[in-house]
Amino acid sequence: MKKLNIVLIIILLALLCGVGFLGFTLFTDMNSIKAPDLSTGTLSDVDAWCASLKDNPCAIEYEYSDTVEKNGVIYQSIKAGEVVDGSITFRISDGPDTTIVLPDNIATLTKTDIGTWVSQNALTNVTYNEEFSDTIEADHIISITPLSTPIVTDTPVMIVVSKGAENTKTIVNGEIEVTSGEFVGMTLSSFETTVKKVNLVPYHNSNKDDYDDTVAKGNIVWHGYGTYTENENISYGLSLGPSSDENTITITKNTYLNKTVTEFETAVKALGLVPSKTTDYEDYSDTVTKGNILWHGSGDYVDGETIRYSLSLGPESGSSSSTTTTVTDEDRYITKNKYLGYTVTQFETAAKALGLVPSKTTDYEDYSDTVPAGNILWHGYGQYEDGETFRYSVSLGSQSGTSTTTTVTDEDRYITKNKYLGYTVAQFETAAKALGLVPSKTTDYEDYSDTVPAGNILWHGYGQYVEGETFRYSVSLGSRSGSSSSSSGTSSQCYVASETYKGKTVSEFETAVKALGLVPAQTTEKEDYSSTVAAGNILWHGYGYYTTGETIRYSVSLGVETTEITLGSVQDLGVVTVGSGTPSFENSKNNITNYLKNSAGFTNVTVNGTTSNDTSEGYLISVTVNGVNHVGRATYSKDAAIVVTISTGMNS
């Protein structure tokens, strides 16, 4: 029994020793693990080291880094060589943060703005949709929806662009009803979208631009109304902003007389006015050099208003012997009724001989039992100066029992289409004045007619009018057959109406006017972009009376104006800048400027030069667009700020 106890004690001691040895061994292993030096290692190195341990003490975290490549080690929690007490954490690089942040204030951004944002962030999976919106104006952004997060370059993104307010107007039997003030306050973009959907043509009438405290600057402050037919112009005016913004600019008469066009336009643009050439007062002059300012508007103007001007045709050939050699101030003292009863032709001839500019007004137009209809009933009087405007009004003839309605309502002033078709001008103007309207002749719709006698009403405005409003009209030119009348034994005269050939090809236009005996001549003066006339077709041509052999000028459409332009890669631009022979800074600057402005069509281009450590003279260093480096092919707005830097030589 004693022997058995000894054996058990020995076995027990052996077991205790074994357990103690094992515990000592484990304790020794855990406290002998020292952290490796993986500060320049990778995720693979970390995984391999951690897997080699019996009990993996590693924790791995990830974060973005602009300095450590993806999967590189950024940080380890225990320094190399120190004992790992419990666990060790390794922080691994996830590479640069490619998460894309949505722009702020989305509703204030346009489609062009968002296009720039898409290009700058190199998004590759973008879809655009358009929706109507009563609150977001046309071409502005309604929403941007990432279809997953975070957003990276290939994340599907849906961008919804506003089409403006939904068009509720309809065409009924080819006519469109527009009520007064229906579009007032609308943005120009929304207005144009709305009226174009019912095939009306928006036409900016700057005479209707006005200051308004309730309509935002640039929005619709006035528009035509009434019954329209498809493809008819609908005029509109824009708000110039609050009335507090109005600044009066006074132009005195003859301030710019005999100035060159460049001098005149520079001067009035500096005042904030818009110069506009007209032939209304174009004439021969022995004192004003041909092509210089013979006449310009005068009076009070506001910022942004149009100021018209006409040019001198120079001395009339052979006219010096037939005109009065000297006109004194005494000659220009006009007594009251001096030209009473004269025909308009006689009056205007006399006025021009005095160096005055005759100008018809309806201010003193009236009936007369003594002065025939159309003859001078009133004209200005007193002392005049050379080049001054000489106003006159004509007689409406005998009133012979005409009477006016004692009460005129808005219902009376609703004018139906063609209500006065075929009336004489006197009859039309009498009727218009009886309604409290101001008749105003225009050549906009003047044309030939086989049914309306020459000089009678061929077209007039229609729709709702208010008291004192201008009532425009155009007259018939009579039958086209035999419309050219002989003015001498050797020459004949023809009439070309405004916009007769608008939209025609150049070939069609030239064939037509040559058949009239006229000489077509292209000019760029009226060349412009157009959303209705195809590029290269007739956008504008001269109109009025012409004699055989006379030149008739025309300008062509540039087509729809491009608002977004695709720019190739920097490598493409580099080829463009090189040119022939050894590249130079000036050669490259000229080539790149010509390419970006004239070929590509960008309007805001700056080319700089700088010395370089590694780029030879004439070679491209960088291209930025809106402050961001341009590398690959991308699309930008035509007015994007492009800055090109070219080497002027290497540093010595």
XYZ file of C-alpha atoms in Angstrom:
652
model
C 0.000 0.000 0.000
C 2.872 2.346 0.901
C 4.564 1.475 -2.397
C 1.381 2.356 -4.301
C 1.217 5.784 -2.629
C 4.803 6.511 -3.627
C 4.016 5.637 -7.261
C 0.953 7.899 -7.249
C 2.967 10.750 -5.786
C 5.615 10.311 -8.460
C 2.944 10.303 -11.201
C 1.301 13.389 -9.723
C 4.616 15.246 -9.547
C 5.311 14.302 -13.163
C 1.962 15.651 -14.255
C 2.487 18.872 -12.330
C 5.894 19.352 -13.842
C 4.537 18.762 -17.374
C 1.746 21.285 -16.969
C 4.141 23.835 -15.494
C 6.600 23.323 -18.326
C 3.811 23.730 -20.913
C 2.573 26.938 -19.232
C 6.078 28.298 -19.070
C 6.582 27.466 -22.728
C 3.321 29.215 -23.755
C 4.119 32.254 -21.632
C 7.567 32.440 -23.127
C 6.233 32.159 -26.782
C 3.650 34.957 -26.368
C 6.113 37.374 -24.849
C 8.873 36.639 -27.299
C 6.903 37.791 -30.459
C 8.487 40.991 -31.675
C 6.898 43.358 -34.207
C 8.396 43.187 -37.710
C 9.432 46.254 -39.729
C 6.657 46.419 -42.345
C 6.568 50.250 -42.607
C 7.471 49.992 -46.301
C 5.717 46.687 -46.856
C 2.437 45.747 -48.474
C -0.785 44.018 -47.501
C 0.691 40.737 -48.794
C 3.676 41.097 -46.428
C 1.336 41.727 -43.497
C -0.852 38.727 -44.361
C 2.201 36.456 -44.643
C 3.673 37.522 -41.289
C 0.364 37.300 -39.451
C -0.352 33.824 -40.910
C 3.001 32.538 -39.648
C 1.971 33.008 -36.028
C 0.155 30.284 -34.069
C -2.417 32.708 -32.672
C -2.787 35.562 -35.161
C -2.604 38.785 -33.097
C -3.119 41.084 -36.155
C -5.840 43.688 -36.806
C -6.020 45.340 -40.251
C -7.592 48.746 -40.988
C -7.902 50.682 -44.276
C -7.814 54.412 -45.113
C -7.382 56.622 -48.187
C -3.926 58.023 -48.877
C -2.567 60.380 -51.519
C 1.050 59.451 -50.662
C 1.062 55.655 -50.122
C 0.107 53.391 -53.001
C -2.947 51.184 -52.702
C -2.312 48.123 -50.399
C 0.853 49.725 -49.004
C 1.399 49.917 -45.226
C 0.703 53.385 -43.826
C 1.176 52.614 -40.113
C 1.754 49.783 -37.579
C 0.688 50.208 -33.946
C 3.828 48.583 -32.422
C 7.275 49.710 -33.527
C 9.610 47.214 -35.177
C 11.506 45.105 -32.641
C 9.135 45.747 -29.747
C 7.279 42.849 -28.140
C 3.731 42.331 -29.314
C 1.641 42.554 -26.174
C -1.811 41.218 -27.082
C -2.340 42.424 -30.655
C -0.811 44.624 -33.371
C -2.735 46.835 -35.795
C -1.641 47.517 -39.388
C -3.244 50.426 -41.355
C -3.332 49.729 -45.104
C -3.653 52.329 -47.913
C -6.842 52.277 -49.999
C -5.166 54.594 -52.502
C -6.339 58.174 -53.243
C -9.897 59.083 -52.245
C -11.843 58.801 -55.504
C -15.185 59.565 -53.907
C -16.875 62.350 -55.900
C -18.787 65.047 -54.035
C -22.069 66.340 -55.468
C -22.046 70.066 -56.301
C -23.833 72.490 -53.974
C -26.930 74.531 -54.885
C -27.910 72.222 -57.725
C -30.960 74.278 -58.777
C -28.750 77.305 -59.571
C -26.569 75.315 -61.983
C -27.107 75.039 -65.713
C -26.625 72.019 -67.914
C -23.339 73.581 -69.057
C -22.177 73.917 -65.431
C -22.951 70.250 -64.773
C -21.168 69.266 -67.986
C -18.055 70.970 -66.628
C -18.436 69.115 -63.300
C -18.818 65.788 -65.141
C -15.660 66.479 -67.196
C -13.613 67.620 -64.200
C -14.495 64.431 -62.290
C -14.065 62.182 -65.360
C -17.478 60.546 -64.873
C -18.035 57.816 -67.457
C -21.574 56.572 -66.786
C -23.860 59.634 -66.913
C -27.433 59.744 -68.263
C -29.328 62.981 -68.899
C -33.135 63.207 -68.744
C -35.387 66.227 -69.250
C -38.562 67.050 -67.320
C -40.972 69.983 -67.142
C -40.775 72.102 -64.002
C -42.841 75.056 -62.802
C -40.113 76.113 -60.362
C -36.797 75.330 -62.092
C -36.123 77.346 -65.245
C -35.243 75.670 -68.520
C -31.721 74.189 -68.910
C -31.181 74.260 -65.130
C -30.709 71.165 -62.980
C -33.635 69.562 -61.141
C -31.737 66.669 -59.520
C -28.600 64.531 -59.589
C -29.126 60.945 -58.429
C -26.233 58.545 -57.780
C -27.555 54.999 -58.250
C -24.995 53.710 -55.733
C -22.633 55.257 -53.172
C -19.966 56.385 -52.812
C -19.750 58.036 -56.258
C -16.650 57.127 -58.253
C -15.826 57.652 -61.902
C -17.923 54.742 -63.205
C -20.882 55.082 -60.797
C -24.195 55.314 -62.718
C -25.451 58.901 -62.330
C -28.822 60.264 -63.479
C -29.028 64.040 -64.130
C -32.484 65.550 -64.658
C -32.569 68.859 -66.570
C -35.546 71.223 -66.509
C -37.461 71.951 -69.707
C -39.152 74.855 -67.964
C -42.893 75.103 -67.421
C -44.915 72.613 -69.429
C -46.465 74.146 -72.521
C -50.233 74.197 -72.204
C -50.848 76.119 -75.400
C -52.363 74.292 -78.340
C -52.854 74.945 -82.029
C -56.510 75.091 -83.067
C -57.232 75.252 -86.787
C -53.745 76.601 -87.375
C -54.186 79.458 -84.863
C -52.770 80.061 -81.383
C -54.407 82.357 -78.830
C -52.048 84.310 -76.566
C -53.544 86.385 -73.768
C -52.100 89.667 -72.510
C -49.370 89.165 -69.891
C -49.545 85.373 -70.135
C -45.756 84.969 -70.222
C -44.712 88.047 -68.222
C -42.104 87.135 -65.609
C -41.048 83.972 -67.462
C -37.350 83.434 -68.196
C -36.334 84.043 -71.794
C -35.349 80.382 -72.187
C -38.740 79.145 -70.926
C -40.594 81.670 -73.100
C -38.735 80.644 -76.257
C -39.260 76.951 -75.489
C -42.988 77.498 -74.928
C -43.733 79.511 -78.071
C -41.537 77.394 -80.329
C -43.551 74.317 -79.322
C -46.593 75.860 -81.017
C -44.518 76.950 -84.022
C -44.309 80.645 -83.164
C -41.077 82.533 -83.776
C -39.845 84.611 -80.798
C -38.709 88.075 -81.908
C -36.907 90.450 -79.550
C -38.320 93.964 -79.878
C -35.819 96.058 -77.921
C -38.262 98.981 -78.011
C -40.358 97.012 -75.513
C -37.463 96.431 -73.097
C -38.232 98.297 -69.904
C -37.343 98.687 -66.240
C -39.671 96.840 -63.900
C -39.617 96.416 -60.123
C -41.518 93.106 -60.228
C -39.863 91.240 -63.134
C -36.308 89.932 -62.746
C -33.727 91.430 -65.102
C -33.573 89.485 -68.364
C -37.039 87.942 -67.956
C -40.078 88.675 -70.135
C -41.543 92.084 -69.274
C -43.857 92.349 -72.302
C -45.000 90.189 -75.214
C -47.426 90.357 -78.086
C -50.859 88.842 -77.659
C -53.966 88.014 -79.646
C -54.495 85.409 -82.377
C -51.384 84.100 -84.104
C -50.878 81.708 -86.982
C -48.141 79.088 -87.125
C -44.638 80.393 -87.987
C -45.667 83.965 -87.164
C -43.368 86.232 -85.133
C -44.350 86.898 -81.515
C -42.561 89.981 -80.210
C -41.237 90.285 -76.688
C -39.397 92.765 -74.499
C -37.054 92.048 -71.599
C -36.867 93.512 -68.122
C -33.941 95.870 -67.606
C -34.173 95.321 -63.865
C -35.582 97.562 -61.117
C -36.423 101.142 -62.030
C -33.722 102.210 -59.580
C -31.154 100.854 -62.075
C -32.261 103.269 -64.794
C -29.595 105.779 -65.738
C -30.405 108.421 -68.297
C -27.783 109.112 -70.961
C -28.299 112.319 -72.942
C -26.961 112.502 -76.505
C -27.010 115.945 -78.052
C -27.705 116.517 -81.708
C -24.743 116.242 -84.086
C -22.333 115.282 -81.273
C -20.683 112.701 -83.526
C -21.292 114.341 -86.914
C -18.547 113.378 -89.424
C -16.945 110.898 -87.002
C -15.836 107.552 -88.417
C -18.043 104.557 -87.631
C -15.306 103.149 -85.365
C -15.049 106.411 -83.427
C -18.825 106.634 -83.083
C -19.340 103.007 -82.020
C -16.461 103.160 -79.521
C -17.895 106.312 -77.954
C -21.498 105.109 -77.587
C -20.484 101.623 -76.381
C -18.472 103.323 -73.638
C -21.783 104.928 -72.582
C -23.484 101.525 -72.471
C -25.480 102.051 -75.687
C -25.858 99.665 -78.641
C -25.054 101.250 -82.032
C -27.297 100.163 -84.929
C -26.793 101.233 -88.525
C -29.835 102.320 -90.552
C -30.205 103.639 -94.083
C -33.220 105.794 -93.100
C -31.168 108.999 -93.112
C -28.363 107.914 -95.420
C -27.764 110.636 -98.015
C -25.251 112.466 -100.144
C -23.214 115.214 -98.494
C -20.633 117.715 -99.693
C -19.398 118.300 -96.130
C -19.377 114.876 -94.473
C -16.806 112.366 -95.736
C -18.256 109.285 -97.407
C -18.757 106.515 -94.836
C -18.671 108.869 -91.842
C -21.581 109.690 -89.514
C -24.155 111.880 -91.260
C -26.919 111.428 -88.683
C -27.425 109.764 -85.318
C -30.180 109.594 -82.731
C -30.309 112.205 -80.007
C -32.152 112.764 -76.738
C -32.339 110.689 -73.552
C -31.236 107.034 -73.591
C -30.933 104.357 -70.917
C -28.170 101.812 -70.446
C -28.381 99.061 -73.066
C -30.672 101.030 -75.412
C -30.105 101.089 -79.180
C -28.839 104.309 -80.783
C -29.265 104.414 -84.546
C -27.009 106.107 -87.070
C -26.721 106.678 -90.823
C -23.711 107.329 -93.030
C -22.776 109.853 -95.672
C -22.741 108.717 -99.301
C -20.194 111.434 -100.088
C -20.698 114.192 -102.682
C -23.375 113.418 -105.235
C -21.724 113.161 -108.659
C -22.322 116.380 -110.554
C -24.441 117.760 -107.747
C -22.182 120.624 -106.741
C -23.394 122.857 -109.549
C -27.063 122.165 -108.908
C -27.157 122.789 -105.148
C -26.992 126.054 -103.282
C -23.339 126.756 -102.664
C -23.893 128.486 -99.335
C -26.698 127.980 -96.812
C -26.719 130.456 -93.935
C -28.420 130.358 -90.543
C -30.780 132.994 -91.913
C -31.874 130.560 -94.605
C -32.609 128.019 -91.895
C -34.970 130.301 -90.034
C -38.301 128.650 -90.849
C -41.451 130.712 -90.563
C -44.718 129.116 -89.466
C -46.635 127.467 -92.340
C -43.827 128.252 -94.819
C -44.358 124.898 -96.567
C -48.082 124.473 -95.826
C -49.774 122.498 -98.610
C -46.510 121.263 -100.158
C -46.347 117.651 -101.289
C -44.064 115.477 -99.162
C -41.564 115.242 -102.028
C -41.458 119.044 -102.437
C -41.074 119.529 -98.687
C -38.312 116.938 -98.256
C -36.387 118.336 -101.253
C -36.512 121.836 -99.756
C -35.507 120.583 -96.300
C -32.526 118.618 -97.615
C -31.389 121.638 -99.658
C -31.124 123.471 -96.322
C -29.071 120.654 -94.835
C -31.967 119.518 -92.613
C -33.228 115.969 -92.061
C -36.983 115.640 -92.760
C -38.828 113.322 -90.353
C -42.517 112.454 -90.550
C -44.572 112.431 -87.337
C -48.252 111.807 -86.633
C -48.227 114.249 -83.692
C -50.011 117.004 -85.660
C -51.687 114.877 -88.315
C -55.335 115.933 -88.723
C -58.253 116.417 -91.087
C -58.322 119.506 -93.269
C -60.811 120.918 -95.755
C -58.101 123.064 -97.379
C -54.975 120.863 -97.534
C -55.240 117.735 -99.744
C -54.731 114.377 -98.038
C -51.018 113.488 -97.831
C -49.761 117.063 -98.213
C -47.976 119.107 -95.534
C -50.396 120.257 -92.829
C -47.803 121.187 -90.201
C -44.030 121.463 -89.882
C -41.582 122.720 -87.299
C -40.571 126.381 -87.335
C -37.989 128.695 -85.823
C -34.197 128.629 -86.053
C -32.564 125.365 -87.227
C -28.949 124.232 -87.503
C -27.228 122.206 -90.212
C -28.089 118.505 -89.872
C -31.005 119.068 -87.492
C -34.191 116.994 -87.758
C -37.085 118.856 -89.421
C -40.394 117.235 -88.430
C -43.640 117.411 -90.377
C -47.189 116.005 -90.384
C -49.592 115.504 -93.272
C -53.263 116.175 -93.870
C -55.826 113.378 -93.637
C -58.024 115.254 -96.117
C -61.591 116.361 -95.535
C -63.364 114.724 -92.635
C -66.720 115.085 -94.437
C -69.198 113.949 -91.843
C -67.034 111.365 -90.084
C -67.926 110.695 -86.470
C -66.238 108.832 -83.689
C -67.696 106.477 -81.148
C -68.224 108.354 -77.928
C -67.295 105.364 -75.756
C -64.589 102.878 -76.706
C -64.214 99.668 -74.676
C -61.480 97.026 -74.592
C -63.874 94.829 -76.534
C -63.877 97.398 -79.337
C -60.084 97.301 -79.335
C -59.933 93.566 -79.961
C -58.813 93.588 -83.596
C -59.548 90.519 -85.707
C -57.144 89.414 -88.403
C -57.583 91.280 -91.729
C -60.344 93.514 -90.283
C -59.104 96.503 -92.292
C -57.658 94.604 -95.268
C -57.918 96.731 -98.433
C -58.689 100.008 -96.596
C -56.938 103.144 -97.769
C -54.330 104.436 -95.346
C -56.561 107.432 -94.505
C -59.525 105.139 -93.740
C -57.371 102.829 -91.624
C -55.753 105.626 -89.641
C -59.127 107.257 -89.033
C -60.518 103.999 -87.663
C -57.410 103.405 -85.528
C -57.517 106.882 -84.010
C -61.234 106.504 -83.287
C -60.225 103.541 -81.092
C -57.600 105.607 -79.307
C -54.743 103.759 -81.046
C -51.648 105.230 -82.715
C -51.270 104.037 -86.337
C -47.664 103.337 -87.350
C -46.541 102.297 -90.810
C -43.938 99.525 -91.167
C -42.367 97.824 -94.181
C -42.059 94.485 -92.337
C -45.038 92.948 -94.150
C -45.076 95.185 -97.238
C -45.458 93.034 -100.339
C -46.988 92.673 -103.782
C -50.662 91.746 -104.079
C -52.958 91.004 -106.989
C -56.048 91.753 -104.865
C -55.148 94.818 -102.753
C -54.473 98.051 -104.681
C -51.054 99.635 -104.277
C -50.897 101.825 -101.174
C -53.860 100.222 -99.433
C -53.727 98.143 -96.239
C -52.216 94.694 -96.886
C -51.504 93.772 -93.248
C -52.131 95.161 -89.789
C -51.630 93.970 -86.235
C -54.409 92.062 -84.518
C -55.402 90.832 -81.094
C -56.151 92.819 -77.935
C -55.001 96.434 -77.771
C -55.140 99.044 -75.023
C -55.706 102.766 -75.372
C -52.684 104.632 -76.658
C -50.957 101.519 -77.996
C -49.195 101.561 -81.374
C -51.198 99.916 -84.182
C -48.804 98.844 -86.951
C -49.709 98.373 -90.606
C -48.096 97.677 -93.971
C -49.337 98.553 -97.441
C -49.632 96.726 -100.719
C -47.108 97.316 -103.504
C -49.745 96.453 -106.067
C -49.605 93.637 -108.585
C -46.181 92.123 -109.184
C -46.897 91.774 -112.892
C -45.308 94.761 -114.559
C -43.985 95.921 -111.223
C -40.819 97.414 -112.707
C -41.578 100.847 -114.061
C -39.314 102.666 -116.500
C -37.650 105.680 -114.926
C -35.761 106.674 -118.054
C -35.207 105.449 -121.577
C -32.413 103.131 -120.462
C -33.125 101.970 -116.917
C -35.997 100.363 -115.015
C -36.925 100.042 -111.378
C -38.028 97.075 -109.293
C -39.046 96.598 -105.671
C -37.703 93.873 -103.370
C -39.758 93.339 -100.232
C -38.179 92.619 -96.840
C -37.360 88.919 -96.220
C -38.650 87.868 -99.662
C -35.726 85.448 -100.038
C -35.008 84.685 -96.400
C -34.149 80.994 -96.009
C -33.387 80.519 -99.717
C -30.082 79.062 -100.839
C -27.514 81.507 -102.207
C -27.971 79.965 -105.652
C -31.754 80.472 -105.540
C -31.335 84.057 -104.317
C -28.762 84.994 -106.942
C -30.819 83.446 -109.744
C -33.915 85.389 -108.636
C -32.263 88.816 -108.272
C -30.264 88.442 -111.484
C -33.578 87.858 -113.246
C -34.580 91.320 -111.921
C -31.405 92.807 -113.386
C -29.701 93.233 -109.998
C -26.161 92.333 -108.973
C -25.953 90.132 -105.811
C -23.068 90.913 -103.435
C -22.378 89.007 -100.221
C -21.568 90.918 -97.021
C -20.884 89.749 -93.492
C -22.540 92.803 -91.891
C -25.790 90.943 -91.145
C -24.257 87.480 -90.873
C -25.426 85.794 -87.683
C -26.450 82.554 -86.010
C -30.022 81.380 -86.580
C -32.138 78.545 -85.217
C -34.555 78.790 -88.177
C -32.355 79.399 -91.250
C -29.938 76.663 -92.314
C -26.237 77.501 -92.343
C -25.217 79.081 -95.666
C -28.748 80.130 -96.637
C -29.988 83.727 -96.920
C -30.503 85.305 -93.503
C -30.822 88.921 -94.670
C -30.889 90.847 -97.930
C -31.393 94.424 -98.987
C -34.909 95.600 -99.769
C -36.698 98.574 -101.263
C -36.535 100.080 -104.747
C -33.617 99.182 -107.023
C -32.669 100.188 -110.557
C -31.335 97.832 -113.205
C -27.673 96.987 -112.616
C -27.740 98.078 -108.969
C -26.067 95.929 -106.279
C -28.298 94.104 -103.799
C -26.405 92.909 -100.733
C -27.062 89.763 -98.722
C -25.731 87.913 -95.692
C -25.978 84.224 -94.860
C -26.879 82.248 -91.757
C -24.147 80.697 -89.609
C -26.618 78.005 -88.527
C -27.427 77.111 -84.953
C -24.920 78.625 -82.538
C -22.692 76.003 -80.914
C -22.632 76.297 -77.138
C -20.511 73.239 -76.332
C -17.233 72.287 -78.021
C -15.199 69.105 -77.727
C -11.483 69.677 -77.177
C -8.997 66.946 -78.053
C -6.221 65.619 -75.855
C -3.130 67.643 -74.935
C -1.138 65.494 -77.345
C -3.416 66.627 -80.194
C -2.859 70.242 -79.246
C 0.879 69.692 -79.076
C 0.916 68.690 -82.746
C -1.053 71.799 -83.638
C 1.406 74.139 -81.941
C 4.496 72.838 -83.661
C 4.042 74.164 -87.202
C 6.725 73.835 -89.868
C 10.460 74.064 -89.257
C 12.008 74.608 -85.844
C 9.269 75.496 -83.316
C 9.337 78.981 -81.816
C 7.196 80.523 -79.108
C 5.564 83.034 -81.472
C 4.886 80.390 -84.148
C 3.296 78.039 -81.610
C 1.338 80.846 -79.935
C -0.142 81.938 -83.281
C -1.002 78.379 -84.298
C -2.644 77.390 -81.017
C -4.583 80.671 -80.812
C -5.817 80.252 -84.382
C -6.796 76.639 -83.700
C -8.694 77.283 -80.458
C -10.415 80.512 -81.524
C -10.949 80.214 -85.261
C -11.111 76.461 -85.816
C -12.587 75.155 -82.557
C -14.627 78.290 -81.779
C -13.616 79.003 -78.172
C -13.988 82.667 -77.197
C -11.938 82.978 -73.989
C -8.386 81.863 -74.803
C -5.145 83.054 -73.165
C -1.695 81.906 -74.333
C 1.222 82.488 -71.959
C 4.940 81.862 -72.291
C 7.432 80.774 -69.645
C 10.905 79.306 -69.381
C 11.129 75.623 -68.515
C 13.627 73.179 -67.016
C 12.818 70.379 -69.443
C 10.725 71.744 -72.356
C 12.242 73.304 -75.466
C 11.012 76.569 -76.953
C 7.711 76.386 -78.811
C 6.502 73.179 -77.183
C 3.402 72.849 -75.025
C 3.800 72.835 -71.231
C 0.182 72.774 -70.026
C -3.469 73.460 -70.855
C -6.038 74.371 -68.192
C -9.771 74.830 -68.667
C -11.644 76.742 -65.955
C -8.577 76.270 -63.735
C -8.400 72.469 -64.135
C -5.692 70.652 -66.123
C -6.941 69.405 -69.478
C -5.458 66.016 -70.330
C -7.857 63.829 -72.284
C -10.663 64.548 -74.708
C -13.497 66.547 -73.051
C -16.409 68.886 -73.855
C -16.585 72.472 -72.623
C -18.766 75.546 -73.145
C -17.536 77.890 -75.878
C -16.757 80.622 -73.303
C -14.757 78.315 -71.010
C -11.553 79.971 -69.732
C -8.706 78.221 -71.565
C -5.124 79.023 -70.537
C -2.299 77.555 -72.621
C 1.315 77.735 -71.447
C 4.108 77.335 -74.034
C 7.830 77.164 -73.382
C 9.884 80.220 -74.342
C 13.054 78.172 -73.953
C 14.887 76.080 -71.381
C 16.444 77.629 -68.296
C 20.169 78.257 -68.722
